[in-house]
Coordinates of C-alpha atoms and ligand atoms in Angstrom, one line a residue:
M48 CA 25.9 9.4 5.1
S49 CA 26.6 6.6 7.4
E50 CA 27.1 9.0 10.5
T51 CA 23.6 10.3 10.0
K52 CA 21.3 9.1 12.9
H53 CA 17.6 9.0 12.2
S54 CA 14.7 7.7 13.9
P55 CA 12.7 4.8 12.2
L56 CA 9.7 5.6 10.1
F57 CA 7.2 3.2 8.9
V58 CA 5.5 4.7 5.9
T59 CA 2.6 3.0 3.7
L60 CA 1.0 4.1 0.5
E61 CA -2.5 3.2 -0.2
G62 CA -5.0 4.0 -3.1
G63 CA -6.7 2.0 -5.9
E64 CA -4.7 0.2 -8.9
G65 CA -2.5 2.5 -11.1
T66 CA -2.6 5.4 -8.8
G67 CA 1.5 5.9 -8.9
K68 CA 2.1 4.0 -5.5
S69 CA 4.9 1.8 -7.0
T70 CA 6.5 4.9 -8.9
V71 CA 6.4 6.9 -6.1
I72 CA 8.0 4.5 -3.7
E73 CA 10.9 3.9 -6.1
R74 CA 11.5 7.7 -6.3
L75 CA 11.2 8.2 -2.8
S76 CA 13.7 5.2 -2.1
N77 CA 16.0 7.0 -4.3
D78 CA 15.8 10.3 -3.1
L79 CA 15.9 9.1 0.6
R80 CA 18.8 7.2 0.1
E81 CA 20.6 10.0 -1.5
R82 CA 19.7 12.1 1.7
G83 CA 21.4 9.7 3.8
Y84 CA 18.6 7.6 5.1
D85 CA 18.6 3.8 5.4
V86 CA 15.4 2.8 3.6
L87 CA 13.7 -0.6 3.1
T88 CA 11.0 -1.1 0.2
T89 CA 8.2 -3.7 0.4
R90 CA 4.8 -4.3 -0.8
E91 CA 1.5 -6.2 -0.1
P92 CA 0.7 -8.7 -0.2
G93 CA 4.2 -10.0 0.0
G94 CA 7.2 -9.0 1.4
S95 CA 8.2 -12.2 3.0
K96 CA 8.6 -15.5 1.3
L97 CA 5.3 -16.7 2.6
G98 CA 3.7 -13.5 1.7
E99 CA 4.6 -14.1 -1.9
Q100 CA 3.4 -17.3 -1.8
I101 CA 0.1 -16.1 -0.7
R102 CA 0.2 -13.2 -3.2
V103 CA 0.0 -15.6 -6.2
W104 CA -3.0 -17.7 -4.3
L105 CA -4.7 -14.3 -3.8
L106 CA -4.2 -12.7 -7.0
H107 CA -3.0 -15.1 -9.7
H108 CA -4.2 -18.5 -8.7
K109 CA -6.2 -20.7 -11.3
P110 CA -9.7 -19.8 -12.1
D111 CA -11.2 -23.0 -10.2
V112 CA -9.8 -22.3 -7.0
K113 CA -12.5 -20.5 -5.2
V114 CA -11.4 -17.9 -2.6
G115 CA -14.3 -16.8 -0.4
D116 CA -14.6 -13.2 0.8
Y117 CA -13.8 -13.9 4.4
A118 CA -10.8 -16.4 3.3
E119 CA -9.5 -13.8 1.1
L120 CA -9.2 -11.4 4.2
L121 CA -7.5 -13.9 6.5
L122 CA -5.0 -14.8 3.8
F123 CA -4.3 -11.1 3.5
L124 CA -4.0 -10.8 7.2
A125 CA -1.7 -14.0 7.4
A126 CA 0.5 -12.6 4.8
R127 CA 0.8 -9.3 6.8
T128 CA 1.4 -11.0 10.1
Q129 CA 4.4 -12.8 8.9
H130 CA 5.4 -9.8 6.9
L131 CA 5.5 -7.5 9.7
E132 CA 7.3 -10.1 12.0
E133 CA 9.8 -10.8 9.5
I134 CA 10.8 -7.8 7.4
I135 CA 8.8 -4.6 8.6
L136 CA 9.6 -4.7 12.7
P137 CA 13.2 -5.9 12.3
A138 CA 13.9 -3.2 9.9
L139 CA 12.1 -0.8 12.0
N140 CA 14.2 -2.0 15.0
H141 CA 17.4 -1.2 12.8
G142 CA 16.0 2.5 12.4
K143 CA 15.4 2.0 8.9
V144 CA 12.4 4.2 6.9
V145 CA 10.1 1.6 5.9
L146 CA 8.3 2.3 2.6
C147 CA 5.4 -0.2 2.3
D148 CA 2.9 -0.5 -0.8
R149 CA -0.4 -1.1 0.7
F150 CA -0.8 -2.3 4.3
N151 CA -4.5 -2.5 6.8
D152 CA -6.2 0.5 5.0
S153 CA -6.4 -1.6 1.9
S154 CA -8.0 -4.4 3.8
V155 CA -10.4 -2.3 5.2
A156 CA -11.2 -0.6 1.8
Y157 CA -11.2 -3.7 -0.3
Q158 CA -12.6 -6.6 2.1
G159 CA -14.1 -4.4 4.8
A160 CA -16.3 -2.1 2.1
A161 CA -15.7 -3.3 -1.1
R162 CA -16.4 -7.0 -0.1
G163 CA -18.9 -6.0 2.6
L164 CA -17.3 -7.4 5.6
G165 CA -17.5 -4.2 7.2
M166 CA -15.0 -1.8 7.6
E167 CA -15.0 -1.6 11.3
A168 CA -14.9 -5.1 11.7
V169 CA -11.9 -5.4 9.3
E170 CA -10.2 -2.7 11.2
K171 CA -10.4 -4.7 14.5
Q172 CA -9.2 -7.6 12.5
C173 CA -6.2 -5.9 11.5
E174 CA -5.4 -4.3 14.6
L175 CA -5.4 -8.1 16.1
A176 CA -3.2 -9.2 13.3
C177 CA -0.9 -6.7 13.7
R178 CA -0.9 -6.4 17.4
G179 CA -1.6 -2.7 17.5
V180 CA 1.2 -1.7 15.1
S181 CA 0.3 1.3 12.5
P182 CA 2.1 3.1 10.2
D183 CA 3.4 6.7 11.3
I184 CA 2.2 7.9 7.9
T185 CA 0.1 7.1 5.3
L186 CA 0.0 8.4 1.8
F187 CA -3.5 8.1 0.3
M188 CA -3.3 8.5 -3.8
D189 CA -6.4 9.6 -4.6
V190 CA -7.8 9.3 -8.0
D191 CA -10.7 8.4 -10.0
P192 CA -10.4 4.6 -10.4
K193 CA -11.2 4.8 -14.2
I194 CA -8.0 6.8 -14.5
G195 CA -5.9 4.7 -12.5
L196 CA -7.0 1.5 -14.2
E197 CA -6.5 2.9 -17.5
R198 CA -3.0 3.5 -16.4
T199 CA -2.5 0.2 -15.2
R200 CA -3.9 -1.4 -18.4
K201 CA -1.5 0.9 -20.6
T202 CA 1.3 -0.2 -18.6
V203 CA 0.4 -3.9 -18.8
K204 CA 0.1 -3.7 -22.5
A205 CA 3.3 -2.1 -23.1
S206 CA 5.3 -4.7 -20.7
A207 CA 5.9 -7.9 -22.5
S208 CA 6.9 -9.9 -19.1
E209 CA 3.6 -9.0 -17.2
G210 CA 0.9 -11.2 -16.9
Q211 CA -2.9 -10.5 -17.3
V212 CA -5.0 -8.3 -15.1
D213 CA -5.2 -9.5 -11.7
R214 CA -8.3 -11.3 -10.0
I215 CA -9.2 -8.3 -7.7
E216 CA -8.2 -5.8 -10.5
S217 CA -10.6 -7.3 -12.8
E218 CA -13.8 -6.4 -10.6
E219 CA -16.1 -4.1 -11.8
L220 CA -15.8 -0.4 -11.7
A221 CA -18.4 -0.2 -9.2
F222 CA -16.0 -2.3 -7.0
H223 CA -13.1 0.0 -7.4
E224 CA -15.3 3.0 -6.6
N225 CA -16.3 1.9 -3.5
V226 CA -12.8 1.1 -2.7
L227 CA -12.1 4.7 -3.1
Q228 CA -14.9 5.9 -1.2
A229 CA -13.6 3.5 1.8
M230 CA -10.2 5.0 1.5
R231 CA -11.6 8.7 1.6
L232 CA -13.7 7.8 4.9
L233 CA -10.3 6.4 6.4
A234 CA -8.6 9.4 5.6
K235 CA -11.4 11.5 7.4
K236 CA -11.1 9.3 10.2
H237 CA -7.4 9.2 10.8
P238 CA -6.0 12.6 9.5
E239 CA -3.0 12.8 11.8
R240 CA -1.8 9.6 9.8
I241 CA -3.3 9.7 6.5
K242 CA -2.4 12.4 4.2
T243 CA -4.4 12.7 0.7
I244 CA -2.2 13.0 -2.3
D245 CA -4.0 14.2 -5.7
A246 CA -3.0 11.5 -7.7
S247 CA -4.7 13.3 -10.9
Q248 CA -2.2 15.7 -10.8
P249 CA 0.9 15.2 -13.5
L250 CA 3.3 12.6 -11.8
D251 CA 6.0 15.2 -10.9
D252 CA 3.6 17.5 -8.9
M253 CA 2.3 14.4 -7.2
Y254 CA 5.6 13.0 -6.4
T255 CA 6.9 16.4 -4.8
H256 CA 4.0 16.7 -2.7
C257 CA 4.7 13.0 -1.5
L258 CA 7.9 13.6 -0.9
E259 CA 7.5 17.1 1.3
V260 CA 5.1 14.8 3.4
V261 CA 7.6 12.2 4.0
L262 CA 10.2 14.7 4.8
D263 CA 8.0 16.6 7.3
A264 CA 7.4 13.2 9.3
L265 CA 11.0 12.3 9.3
E266 CA 11.5 16.0 10.6
V267 CA 8.7 15.3 13.3
H268 CA 10.2 11.9 14.3
R269 CA 14.1 13.1 14.0
V270 CA 16.2 11.7 16.9
Ligands
Z5A381 N1 -5.6 -5.9 -1.8 C1 -6.4 -6.3 -0.8 O1 -7.9 -6.7 -1.7 N2 -6.5 -6.2 0.3 C2 -5.2 -6.1 0.8 O2 -5.1 -5.8 2.3 C3 -4.3 -5.9 0.3 C4 -4.3 -5.8 -1.0 C5 -2.7 -5.5 0.9 C6 -2.5 -5.8 -5.0 O3 -2.5 -5.3 -6.4 C7 -4.0 -6.2 -5.1 O4 -4.5 -6.5 -3.7 C8 -4.6 -4.8 -5.1 C9 -5.5 -4.8 -4.0 C10 -5.5 -6.1 -3.0 N3 -6.0 -5.4 -6.2 N4 -6.4 -4.3 -6.7 N5 -6.9 -3.5 -7.3 P1 -0.9 -5.3 -7.0 O5 0.2 -5.1 -6.0 O6 -0.8 -6.1 -8.1 O7 -1.2 -3.6 -7.7 P2 -1.6 -2.3 -6.9 O8 -1.2 -2.2 -5.9 O9 -3.2 -2.3 -7.1 O10 -1.4 -1.2 -7.8 P3 -0.4 -1.1 -9.2 O11 -0.9 -1.7 -10.2 O12 1.1 -1.7 -8.8 O13 -0.2 0.2 -9.4 P4 0.4 1.5 -8.5 O14 1.7 1.0 -7.8 O15 -0.5 2.1 -7.8 O16 0.8 2.3 -9.8 P5 2.0 2.3 -10.7 O17 2.6 1.3 -11.0 O18 2.9 3.6 -9.8 O19 1.6 3.0 -11.9 C11 1.0 3.0 -12.9 C12 1.2 3.8 -14.2 O20 0.9 4.9 -14.2 C13 2.5 3.6 -14.5 O21 2.9 3.5 -15.9 C14 3.0 5.5 -14.0 O22 4.1 5.8 -14.5 C15 1.7 5.9 -14.3 N6 1.3 7.0 -13.6 C16 1.5 7.2 -12.0 N7 1.2 8.1 -11.7 C17 0.8 8.9 -12.7 C18 0.3 10.5 -12.7 N8 0.0 11.1 -11.9 N9 0.4 10.5 -14.1 C19 0.5 10.1 -15.3 N10 0.9 8.6 -15.0 C20 1.1 8.2 -14.0

């Protein structure tokens, strides 16, 4: 539908491991393209070439390479700044719908809350790194981490090409519970932006809710 004009929309998906973010992004991108939207899908850490290199340092580096908590935050933010400048902002400037798997809320929940660097302090650093750019809408996939981690482990086992569990994923359950509580706090703090999705529902029901939220947001941002 090349004639269709629509405004850019920056959508992020947030939540713990195995909460369905990648699955929802893939389905959303297909459905939105069928409806004539120009869609870019991307992820964090990653997105740009530099970001993908940083992803390896952060998630899959050798066990003898130490990454302190603050270094970890700065690496996520370095990847994000590059991702924003090189990929996300140009796509938005071309009027695309950008669907991004994780963004600032992950840093606030994982590094700010679960690593203990402070949620507000990390929120401020994220604002600086992104020069105030923020998603238009965020789908927060809310489910008990035990369920999410179990789903991920099953997926990894079923996939011959995937490696092992990554460095952050292998943190103990309490860490992932802290992440969930922090994301719930963020959803309360930013109710206009962050929409909570019950990710314990069957996949199709969960997806239907996500699609409704995004279509509503597209309607609100319509040219
Ligand atoms: N991190 C950070 O610390 N700070 C930051 O600033 C940023 C990230 C940006 C990135 O991991 C790690 O980096 C992450 C946070 C940290 N670590 N942790 N933990 P990643 O990119 O490798 O992976 P992920 O983002 O955490 O998620 P994932 O493993 O890719 O899962 P997902 O995308 O949310 O879920 P999925 O792959 O779509 O679904 C998993 C399986 O569950 C799959 O088989 C689905 O079919 C199934 N599924 C999904 N939903 C359902 C429902 N509702 N019912 C039944 N089955 C379902």
